[in-house]
Short mmCIF file of C-alpha atoms in Angstrom, two decimals:
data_model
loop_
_atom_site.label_atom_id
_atom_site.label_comp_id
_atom_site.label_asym_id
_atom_site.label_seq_id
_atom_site.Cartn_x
_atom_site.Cartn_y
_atom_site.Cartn_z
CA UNK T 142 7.79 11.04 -47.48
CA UNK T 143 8.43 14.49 -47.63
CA UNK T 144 10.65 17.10 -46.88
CA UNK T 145 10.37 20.00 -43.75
CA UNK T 146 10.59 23.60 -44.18
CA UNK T 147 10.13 25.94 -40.96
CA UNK T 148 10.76 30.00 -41.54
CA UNK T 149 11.11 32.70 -39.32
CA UNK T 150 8.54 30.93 -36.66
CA UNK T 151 7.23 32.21 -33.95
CA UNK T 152 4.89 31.76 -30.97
CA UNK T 153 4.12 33.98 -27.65
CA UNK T 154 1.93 33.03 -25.05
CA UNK T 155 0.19 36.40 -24.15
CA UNK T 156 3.76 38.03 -23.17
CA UNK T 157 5.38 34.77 -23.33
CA UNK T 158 7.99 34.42 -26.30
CA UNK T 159 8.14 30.56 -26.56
CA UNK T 160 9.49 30.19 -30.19
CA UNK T 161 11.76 33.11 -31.41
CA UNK T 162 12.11 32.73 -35.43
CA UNK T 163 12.78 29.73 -35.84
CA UNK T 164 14.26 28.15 -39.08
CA UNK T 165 14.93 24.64 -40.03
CA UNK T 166 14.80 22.34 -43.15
CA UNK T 167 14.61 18.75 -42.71
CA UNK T 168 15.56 16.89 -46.17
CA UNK T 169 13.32 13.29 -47.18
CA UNK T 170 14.15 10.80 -44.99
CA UNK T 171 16.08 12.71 -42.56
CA UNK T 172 15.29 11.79 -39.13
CA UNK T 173 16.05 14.76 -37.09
CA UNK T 174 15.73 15.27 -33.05
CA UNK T 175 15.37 18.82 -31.02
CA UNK T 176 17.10 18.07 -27.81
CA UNK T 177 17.03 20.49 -24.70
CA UNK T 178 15.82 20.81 -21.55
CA UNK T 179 12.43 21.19 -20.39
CA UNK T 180 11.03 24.32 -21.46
CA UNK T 181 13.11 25.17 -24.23
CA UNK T 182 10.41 25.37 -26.76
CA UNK T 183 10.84 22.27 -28.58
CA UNK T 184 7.62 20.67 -27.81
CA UNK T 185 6.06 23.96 -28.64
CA UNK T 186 8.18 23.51 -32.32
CA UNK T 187 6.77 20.58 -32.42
CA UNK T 188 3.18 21.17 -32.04
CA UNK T 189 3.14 24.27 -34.33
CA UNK T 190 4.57 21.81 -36.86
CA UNK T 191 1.86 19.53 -36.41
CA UNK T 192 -0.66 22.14 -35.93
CA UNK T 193 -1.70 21.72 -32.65
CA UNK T 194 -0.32 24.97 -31.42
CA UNK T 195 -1.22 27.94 -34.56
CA UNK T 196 2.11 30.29 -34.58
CA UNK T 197 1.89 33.55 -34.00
CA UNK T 198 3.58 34.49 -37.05
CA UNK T 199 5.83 32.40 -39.59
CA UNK T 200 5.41 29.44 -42.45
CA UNK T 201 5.74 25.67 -42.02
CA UNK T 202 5.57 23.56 -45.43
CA UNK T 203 5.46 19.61 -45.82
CA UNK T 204 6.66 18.85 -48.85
CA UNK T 205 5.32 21.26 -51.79
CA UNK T 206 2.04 22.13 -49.30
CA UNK T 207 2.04 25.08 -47.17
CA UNK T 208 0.40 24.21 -44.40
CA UNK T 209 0.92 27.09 -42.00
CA UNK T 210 1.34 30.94 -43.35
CA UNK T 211 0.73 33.85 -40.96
CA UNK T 212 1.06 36.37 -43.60
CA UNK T 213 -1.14 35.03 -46.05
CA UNK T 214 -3.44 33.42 -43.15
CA UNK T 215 -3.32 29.97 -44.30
CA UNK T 216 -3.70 27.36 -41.54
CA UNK T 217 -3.88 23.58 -42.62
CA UNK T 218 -6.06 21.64 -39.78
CA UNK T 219 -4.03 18.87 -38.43
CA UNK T 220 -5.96 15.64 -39.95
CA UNK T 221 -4.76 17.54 -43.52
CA UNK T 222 -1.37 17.97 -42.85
CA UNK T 223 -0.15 13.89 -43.68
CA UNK T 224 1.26 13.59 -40.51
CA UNK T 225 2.16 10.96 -37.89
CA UNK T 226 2.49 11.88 -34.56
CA UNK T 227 3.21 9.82 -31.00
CA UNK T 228 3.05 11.29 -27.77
CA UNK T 229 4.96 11.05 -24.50
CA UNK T 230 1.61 9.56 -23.08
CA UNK T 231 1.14 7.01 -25.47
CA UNK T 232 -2.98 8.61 -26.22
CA UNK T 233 -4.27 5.35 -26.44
CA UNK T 234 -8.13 4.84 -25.84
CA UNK T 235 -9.11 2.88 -22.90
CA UNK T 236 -12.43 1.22 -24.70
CA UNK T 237 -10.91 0.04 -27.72
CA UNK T 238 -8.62 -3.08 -28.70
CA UNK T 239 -5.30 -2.96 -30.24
CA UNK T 240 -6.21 -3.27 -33.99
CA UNK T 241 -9.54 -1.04 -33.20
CA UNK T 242 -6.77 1.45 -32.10
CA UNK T 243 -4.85 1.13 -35.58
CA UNK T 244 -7.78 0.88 -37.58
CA UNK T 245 -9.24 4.63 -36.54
CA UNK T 246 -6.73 6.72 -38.29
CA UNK T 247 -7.57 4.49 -41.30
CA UNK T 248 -11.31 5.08 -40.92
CA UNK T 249 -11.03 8.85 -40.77
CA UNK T 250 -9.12 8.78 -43.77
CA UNK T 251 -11.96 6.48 -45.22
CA UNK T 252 -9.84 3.68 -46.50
CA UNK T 253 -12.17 0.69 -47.29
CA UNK T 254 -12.92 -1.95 -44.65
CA UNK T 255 -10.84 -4.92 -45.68
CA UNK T 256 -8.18 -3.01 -47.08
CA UNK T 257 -8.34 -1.00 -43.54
CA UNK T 258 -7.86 -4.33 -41.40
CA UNK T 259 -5.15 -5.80 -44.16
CA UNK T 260 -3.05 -2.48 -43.40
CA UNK T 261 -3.80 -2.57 -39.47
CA UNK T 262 -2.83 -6.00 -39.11
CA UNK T 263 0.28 -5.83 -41.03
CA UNK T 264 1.39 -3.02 -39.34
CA UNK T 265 0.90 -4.56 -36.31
CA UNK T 266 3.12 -7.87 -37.54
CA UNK T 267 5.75 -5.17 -38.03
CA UNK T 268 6.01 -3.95 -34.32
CA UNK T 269 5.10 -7.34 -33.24
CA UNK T 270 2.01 -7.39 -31.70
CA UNK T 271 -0.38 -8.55 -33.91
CA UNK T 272 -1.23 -11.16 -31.42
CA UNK T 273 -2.41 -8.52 -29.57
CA UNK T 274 -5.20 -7.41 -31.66
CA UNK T 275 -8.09 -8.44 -29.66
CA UNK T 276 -6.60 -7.32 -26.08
CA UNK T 277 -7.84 -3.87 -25.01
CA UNK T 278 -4.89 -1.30 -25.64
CA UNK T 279 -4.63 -0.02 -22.34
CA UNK T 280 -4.42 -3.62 -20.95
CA UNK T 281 -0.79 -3.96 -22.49
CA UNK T 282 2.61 -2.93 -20.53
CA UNK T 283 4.16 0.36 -21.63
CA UNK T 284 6.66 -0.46 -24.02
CA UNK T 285 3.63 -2.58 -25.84
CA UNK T 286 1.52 0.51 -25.53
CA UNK T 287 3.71 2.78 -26.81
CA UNK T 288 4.47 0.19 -29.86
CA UNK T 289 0.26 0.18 -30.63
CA UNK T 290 1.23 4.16 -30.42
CA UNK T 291 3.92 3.54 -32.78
CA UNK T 292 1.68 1.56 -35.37
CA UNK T 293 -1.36 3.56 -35.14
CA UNK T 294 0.79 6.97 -36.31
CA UNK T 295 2.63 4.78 -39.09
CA UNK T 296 -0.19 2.84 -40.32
CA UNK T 297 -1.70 6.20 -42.52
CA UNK T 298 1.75 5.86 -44.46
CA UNK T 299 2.68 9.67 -43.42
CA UNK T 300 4.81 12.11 -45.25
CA UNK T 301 6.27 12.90 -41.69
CA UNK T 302 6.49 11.18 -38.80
CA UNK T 303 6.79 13.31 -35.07
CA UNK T 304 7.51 12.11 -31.75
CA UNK T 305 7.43 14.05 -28.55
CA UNK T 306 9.34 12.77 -26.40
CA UNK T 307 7.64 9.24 -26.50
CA UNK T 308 9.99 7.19 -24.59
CA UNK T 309 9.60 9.21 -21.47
CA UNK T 310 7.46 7.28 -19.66
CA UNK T 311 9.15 4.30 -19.94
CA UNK T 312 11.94 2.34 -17.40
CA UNK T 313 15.55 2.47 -18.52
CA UNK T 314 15.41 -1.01 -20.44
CA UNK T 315 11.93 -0.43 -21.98
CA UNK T 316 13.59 2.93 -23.21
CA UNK T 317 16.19 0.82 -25.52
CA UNK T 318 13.59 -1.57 -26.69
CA UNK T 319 11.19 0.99 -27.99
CA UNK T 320 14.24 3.08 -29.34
CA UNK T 321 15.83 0.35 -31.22
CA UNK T 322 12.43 -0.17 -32.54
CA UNK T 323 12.00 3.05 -33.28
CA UNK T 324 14.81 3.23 -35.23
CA UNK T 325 14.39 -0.07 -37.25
CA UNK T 326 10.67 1.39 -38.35
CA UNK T 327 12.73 4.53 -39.42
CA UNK T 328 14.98 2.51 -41.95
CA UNK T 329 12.20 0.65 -42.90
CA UNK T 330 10.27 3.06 -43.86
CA UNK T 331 12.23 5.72 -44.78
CA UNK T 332 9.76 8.17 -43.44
CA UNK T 333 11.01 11.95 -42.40
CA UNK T 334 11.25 12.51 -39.12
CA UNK T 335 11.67 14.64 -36.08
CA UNK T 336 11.67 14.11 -32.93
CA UNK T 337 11.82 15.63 -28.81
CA UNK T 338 13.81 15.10 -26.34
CA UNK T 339 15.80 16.03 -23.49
CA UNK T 340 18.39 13.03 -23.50
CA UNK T 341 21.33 13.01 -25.02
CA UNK T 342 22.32 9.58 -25.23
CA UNK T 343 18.58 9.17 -27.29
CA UNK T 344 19.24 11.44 -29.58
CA UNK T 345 23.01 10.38 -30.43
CA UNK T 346 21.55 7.13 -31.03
CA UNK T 347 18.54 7.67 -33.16
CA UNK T 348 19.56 11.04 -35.16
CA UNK T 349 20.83 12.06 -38.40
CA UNK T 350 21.33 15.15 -37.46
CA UNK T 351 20.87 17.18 -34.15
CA UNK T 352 19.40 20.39 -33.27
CA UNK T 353 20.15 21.80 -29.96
CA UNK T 354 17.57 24.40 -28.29
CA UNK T 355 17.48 26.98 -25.46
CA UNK T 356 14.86 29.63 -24.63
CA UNK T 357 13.10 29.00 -27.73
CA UNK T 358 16.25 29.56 -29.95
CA UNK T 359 18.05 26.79 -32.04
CA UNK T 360 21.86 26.52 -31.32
CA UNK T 361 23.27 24.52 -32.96
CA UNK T 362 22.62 21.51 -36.00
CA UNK T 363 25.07 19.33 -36.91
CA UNK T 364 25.70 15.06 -36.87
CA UNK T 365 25.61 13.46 -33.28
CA UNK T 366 29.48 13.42 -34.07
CA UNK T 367 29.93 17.33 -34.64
CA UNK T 368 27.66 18.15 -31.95
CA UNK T 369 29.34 15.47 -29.14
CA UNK T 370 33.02 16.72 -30.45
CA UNK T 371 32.37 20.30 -31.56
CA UNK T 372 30.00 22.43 -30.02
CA UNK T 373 30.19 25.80 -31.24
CA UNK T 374 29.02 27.97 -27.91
CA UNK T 375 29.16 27.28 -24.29
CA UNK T 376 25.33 25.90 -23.52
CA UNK T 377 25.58 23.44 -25.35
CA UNK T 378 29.00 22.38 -24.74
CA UNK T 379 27.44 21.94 -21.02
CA UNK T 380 24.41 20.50 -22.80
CA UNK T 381 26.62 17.29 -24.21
CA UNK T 382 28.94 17.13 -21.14
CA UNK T 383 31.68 19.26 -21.70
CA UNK T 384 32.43 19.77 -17.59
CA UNK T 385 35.61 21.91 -18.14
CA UNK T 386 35.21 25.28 -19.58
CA UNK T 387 38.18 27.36 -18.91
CA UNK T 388 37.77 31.00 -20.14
CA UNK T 389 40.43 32.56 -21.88
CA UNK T 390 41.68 35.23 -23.71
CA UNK T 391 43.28 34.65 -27.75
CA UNK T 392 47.12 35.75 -27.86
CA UNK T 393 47.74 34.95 -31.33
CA UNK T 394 46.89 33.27 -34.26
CA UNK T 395 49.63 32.00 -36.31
CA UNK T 396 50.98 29.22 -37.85
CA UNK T 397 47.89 27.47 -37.79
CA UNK T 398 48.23 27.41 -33.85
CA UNK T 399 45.84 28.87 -31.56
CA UNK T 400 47.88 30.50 -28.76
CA UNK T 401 45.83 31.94 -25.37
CA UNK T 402 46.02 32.58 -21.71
CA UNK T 403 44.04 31.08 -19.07
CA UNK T 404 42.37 33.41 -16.42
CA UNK T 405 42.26 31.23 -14.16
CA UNK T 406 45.73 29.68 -13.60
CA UNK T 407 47.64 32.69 -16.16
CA UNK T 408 48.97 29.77 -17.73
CA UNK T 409 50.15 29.81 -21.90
CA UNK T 410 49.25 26.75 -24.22
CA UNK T 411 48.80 26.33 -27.74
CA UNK T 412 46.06 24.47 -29.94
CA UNK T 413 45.68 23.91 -33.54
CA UNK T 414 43.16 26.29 -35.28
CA UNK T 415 40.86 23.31 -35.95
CA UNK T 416 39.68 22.99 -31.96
CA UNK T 417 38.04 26.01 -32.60
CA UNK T 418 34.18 25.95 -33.35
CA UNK T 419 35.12 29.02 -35.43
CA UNK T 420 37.63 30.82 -36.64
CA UNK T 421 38.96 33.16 -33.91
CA UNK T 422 40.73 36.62 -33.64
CA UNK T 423 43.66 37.97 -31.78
CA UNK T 424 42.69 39.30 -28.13
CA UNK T 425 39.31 37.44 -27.98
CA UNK T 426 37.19 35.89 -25.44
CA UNK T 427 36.89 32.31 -25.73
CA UNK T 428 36.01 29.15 -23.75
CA UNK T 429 38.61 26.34 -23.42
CA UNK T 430 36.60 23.34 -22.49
CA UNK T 431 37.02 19.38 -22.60
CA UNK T 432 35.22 16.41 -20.80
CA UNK T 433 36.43 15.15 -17.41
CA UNK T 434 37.13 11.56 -19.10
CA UNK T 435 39.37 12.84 -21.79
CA UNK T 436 41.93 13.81 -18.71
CA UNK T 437 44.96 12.03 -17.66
CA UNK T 438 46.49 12.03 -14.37
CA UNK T 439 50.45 12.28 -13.89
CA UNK T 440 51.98 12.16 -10.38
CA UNK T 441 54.55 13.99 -11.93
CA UNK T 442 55.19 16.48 -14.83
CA UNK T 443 54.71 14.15 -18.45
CA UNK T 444 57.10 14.30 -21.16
CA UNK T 445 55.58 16.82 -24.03
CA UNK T 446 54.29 14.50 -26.88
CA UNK T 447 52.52 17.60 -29.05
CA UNK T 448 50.15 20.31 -28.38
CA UNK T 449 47.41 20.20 -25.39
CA UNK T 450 46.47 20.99 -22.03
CA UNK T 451 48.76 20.73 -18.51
CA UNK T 452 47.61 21.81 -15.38
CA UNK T 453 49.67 21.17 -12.21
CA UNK T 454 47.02 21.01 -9.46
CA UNK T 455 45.79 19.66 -5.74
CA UNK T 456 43.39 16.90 -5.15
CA UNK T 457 40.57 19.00 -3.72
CA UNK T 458 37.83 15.62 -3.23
CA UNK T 459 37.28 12.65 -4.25
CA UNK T 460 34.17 10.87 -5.09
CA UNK T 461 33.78 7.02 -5.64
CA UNK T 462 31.16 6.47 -8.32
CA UNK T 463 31.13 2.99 -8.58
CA UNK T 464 32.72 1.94 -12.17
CA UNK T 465 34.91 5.05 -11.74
CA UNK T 466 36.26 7.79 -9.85
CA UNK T 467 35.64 11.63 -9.87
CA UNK T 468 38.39 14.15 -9.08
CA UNK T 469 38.03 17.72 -8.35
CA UNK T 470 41.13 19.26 -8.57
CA UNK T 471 42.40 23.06 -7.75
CA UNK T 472 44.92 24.30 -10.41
CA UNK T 473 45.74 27.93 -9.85
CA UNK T 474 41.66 29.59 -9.51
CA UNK T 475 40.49 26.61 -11.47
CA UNK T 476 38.44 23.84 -10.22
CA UNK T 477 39.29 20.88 -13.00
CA UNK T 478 36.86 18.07 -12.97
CA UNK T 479 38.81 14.27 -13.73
CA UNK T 480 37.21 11.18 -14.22
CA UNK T 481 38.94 8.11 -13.95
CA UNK T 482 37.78 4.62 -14.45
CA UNK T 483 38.11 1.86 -12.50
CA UNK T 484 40.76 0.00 -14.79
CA UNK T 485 43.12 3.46 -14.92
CA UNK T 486 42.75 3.77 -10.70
CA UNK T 487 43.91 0.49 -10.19
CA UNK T 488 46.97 -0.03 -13.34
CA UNK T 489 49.62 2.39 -11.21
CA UNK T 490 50.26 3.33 -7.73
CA UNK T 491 49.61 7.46 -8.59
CA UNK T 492 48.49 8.79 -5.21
CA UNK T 493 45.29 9.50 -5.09
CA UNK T 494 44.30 10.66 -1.67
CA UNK T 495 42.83 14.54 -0.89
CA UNK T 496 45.81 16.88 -1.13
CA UNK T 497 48.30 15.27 -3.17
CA UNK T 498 50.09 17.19 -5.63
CA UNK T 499 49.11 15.66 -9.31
CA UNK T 500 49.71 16.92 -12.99
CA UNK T 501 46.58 16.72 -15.34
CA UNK T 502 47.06 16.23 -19.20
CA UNK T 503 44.53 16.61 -22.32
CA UNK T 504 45.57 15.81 -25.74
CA UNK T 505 44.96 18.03 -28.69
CA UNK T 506 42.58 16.95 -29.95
CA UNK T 507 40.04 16.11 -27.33
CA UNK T 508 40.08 19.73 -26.62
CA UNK T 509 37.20 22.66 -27.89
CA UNK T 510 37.44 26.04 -28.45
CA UNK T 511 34.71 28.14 -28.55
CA UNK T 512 34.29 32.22 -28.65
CA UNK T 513 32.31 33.93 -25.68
CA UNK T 514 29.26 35.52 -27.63
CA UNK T 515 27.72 35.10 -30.67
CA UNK T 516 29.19 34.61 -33.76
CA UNK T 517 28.85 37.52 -36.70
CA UNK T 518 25.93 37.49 -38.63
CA UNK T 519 26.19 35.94 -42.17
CA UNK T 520 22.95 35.91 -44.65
CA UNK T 521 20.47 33.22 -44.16
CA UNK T 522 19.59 31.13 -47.30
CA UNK T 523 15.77 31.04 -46.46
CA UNK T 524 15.21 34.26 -45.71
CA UNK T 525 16.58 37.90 -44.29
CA UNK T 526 17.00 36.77 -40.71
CA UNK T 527 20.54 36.06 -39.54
CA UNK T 528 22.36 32.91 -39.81
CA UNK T 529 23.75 32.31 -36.01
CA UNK T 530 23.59 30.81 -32.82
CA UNK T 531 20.60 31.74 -30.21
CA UNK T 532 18.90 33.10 -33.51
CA UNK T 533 16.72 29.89 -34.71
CA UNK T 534 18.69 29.65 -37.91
CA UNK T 535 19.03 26.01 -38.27
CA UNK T 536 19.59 23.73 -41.55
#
């Protein structure tokens, strides 16, 4: 296995910028996922990694090999670059079996015949086909397919393993199957990896670390933890569900307290300086935002435990979504968004209905701040280029 190092990448499409400078280092064994929506550029990242696309300008090196160089004009071809790579549409050929499938990578790379089919058919035990071999590829259900997919990439023993988006394709429970298995051939093999996609709940589950995309830019990296609890600016505290964002302006800093003023309902609260994504000044514009789960409802005023949010507010609607209930709720100019499961609606008599008057409470630390804008520029440690968000400084 080997490491990932991408500098100052970039890639237009005639006026088109897809990819603007991006920079990322993946350690060994790190399994690492781009997640963003649909033409962010993180296929595109992708690709040039793997050399399908050629950058427009930039370097990408596997381990101690440059592979891609636009100054010095160095382009490895993809077959040379030791990597593994499965696609959303599984690529499989319709005229060959399962182990002729996994055998072709090994016959490009000229391994010996017996030592080819020994490797092919234990890879094959591993994702748990191998009684499969002799069935054409194509013949097999999805989440097989894209398991034949799975060995055929693995099978060359790559330095790095990419997937683009490869569970796509599949229905919701064939998606878990092929993740989990994804993930077990990850720790088994210890091979570095990174991998697309545009789900959240995907890449919490199969990451290391996180790197969050828009417009061709990299957001932010962090653990699925940091990024879930933590997100430093306000696309991609939408991006991981943050429904509430509540702009703001910073009153004072003190005491290791956070003290602002809501536009919307001109209310004061305080927060401990550690809800911020960074540290923040006196009279700034920030975003106070927190998920509609992590709000309680009050039918009247609650007792102050510690720091946090209150809003006093009026049932606006209310929408029945099965295991729970949403609330939109008008609090001064704001529209709050509550959800409530089933078990909370039914444990009190609170009224509920359209119109009724109702207090709404978030706890300290289930709260985010984050500044309006991007943060100030600090020096990159690969190169010249700016370490912040929308700038495609990620490590």
């Amino acid at each position: 296995m080997s490491s990932l190092t991408v500098h100052s990448l970039h890639k237009y499409y005639g006026a088109f910028h897809a990819i603007k400078g991006a920079q990322l280092r993946v350690a060994e064994g790190e399994f690492v996922t781009l997640l963003g929506e649909s033409g962010c550029g993180k296929t595109t990242s992708l690709r040039c990694i793997a050399g399908l696309e050629t950058p427009s300008s930039g370097r990408v090196v596997i381990g101690d090999q440059v592979v891609f160089d636009g100054e010095q004009r160095i382009e490895i071809q993809p077959e040379k670059r030791e990597t593994g790579m499965v696609f959303q549409s599984y690529a499989l050929w319709p005229h060959l079996t399962v182990i002729e499938t996994v055998l072709y990578p090994l016959r490009r790379r000229r391994v010996k015949g017996a030592e080819a089919v020994r490797r092919a058919h234990e890879m094959l035990e591993i994702v748990g086909l191998d009684r499969f071999a002799n069935r054409a590829a194509t013949s097999l259900s999805g989440g097989q397919q894209q398991r034949v997919a799975l060995a055929r990439a693995l099978v060359i023993r790559p330095q790095l393993m990419l997937y683009d988006e490869p569970l796509s394709n599949l229905d919701p429970s064939l998606r878990r199957q092929v993740r989990d298995e994804i993930l077990r051939l990850h720790r088994l093999n210890g091979t570095t990896s990174v991998y697309v996609t545009h789900d959240l709940e995907e890449a919490m589950h199969l990451s290391d670390r996180i790197i969050v995309m828009q417009s061709g830019l990299l957001e932010q990296s962090g653990t699925p933890a940091e990024i879930f609890t933590r997100p430093t600016n306000e696309f991609v505290a939408k991006f991981v569900g943050f429904e509430n964002l509540l702009p703001a302006r910073v009153l004072s800093t003190a005491s290791g307290e956070i003290t602002f003023q809501l536009d919307a309902t001109g209310e004061r609260a305080g927060l401990p300086v550690t809800a911020a994504a960074r540290p923040v000044q006196t009279g700034e514009r920030v975003s106070v935002a927190f998920r509609s789960a992590n709000a309680v409802l009050h039918g009247e005023r609650p007792v102050a435990t510690g720091p946090g949010l209150l809003f006093r507010g009026t049932i606006d609607q209310v929408n029945f979504l099965g295991s729970r209930n949403e609330f939109r709720i008008n609090s001064g100019e704001a529209c709050l968004r509550v959800t409530e499961s089933e078990r909370a609606y039914r444990r009190d008599t609170l009224c509920r209905d359209v119109g009724a008057e109702i207090w709404v409470e978030v706890e300290a630390e289930l709260v985010s701040i984050m500044p309006i804008g991007p943060a100030p520029a600090t020096k990159n440690k690969v190169g010249a280029e700016p370490e912040l968000a929308g700038t495609g400084a990620m490590e």
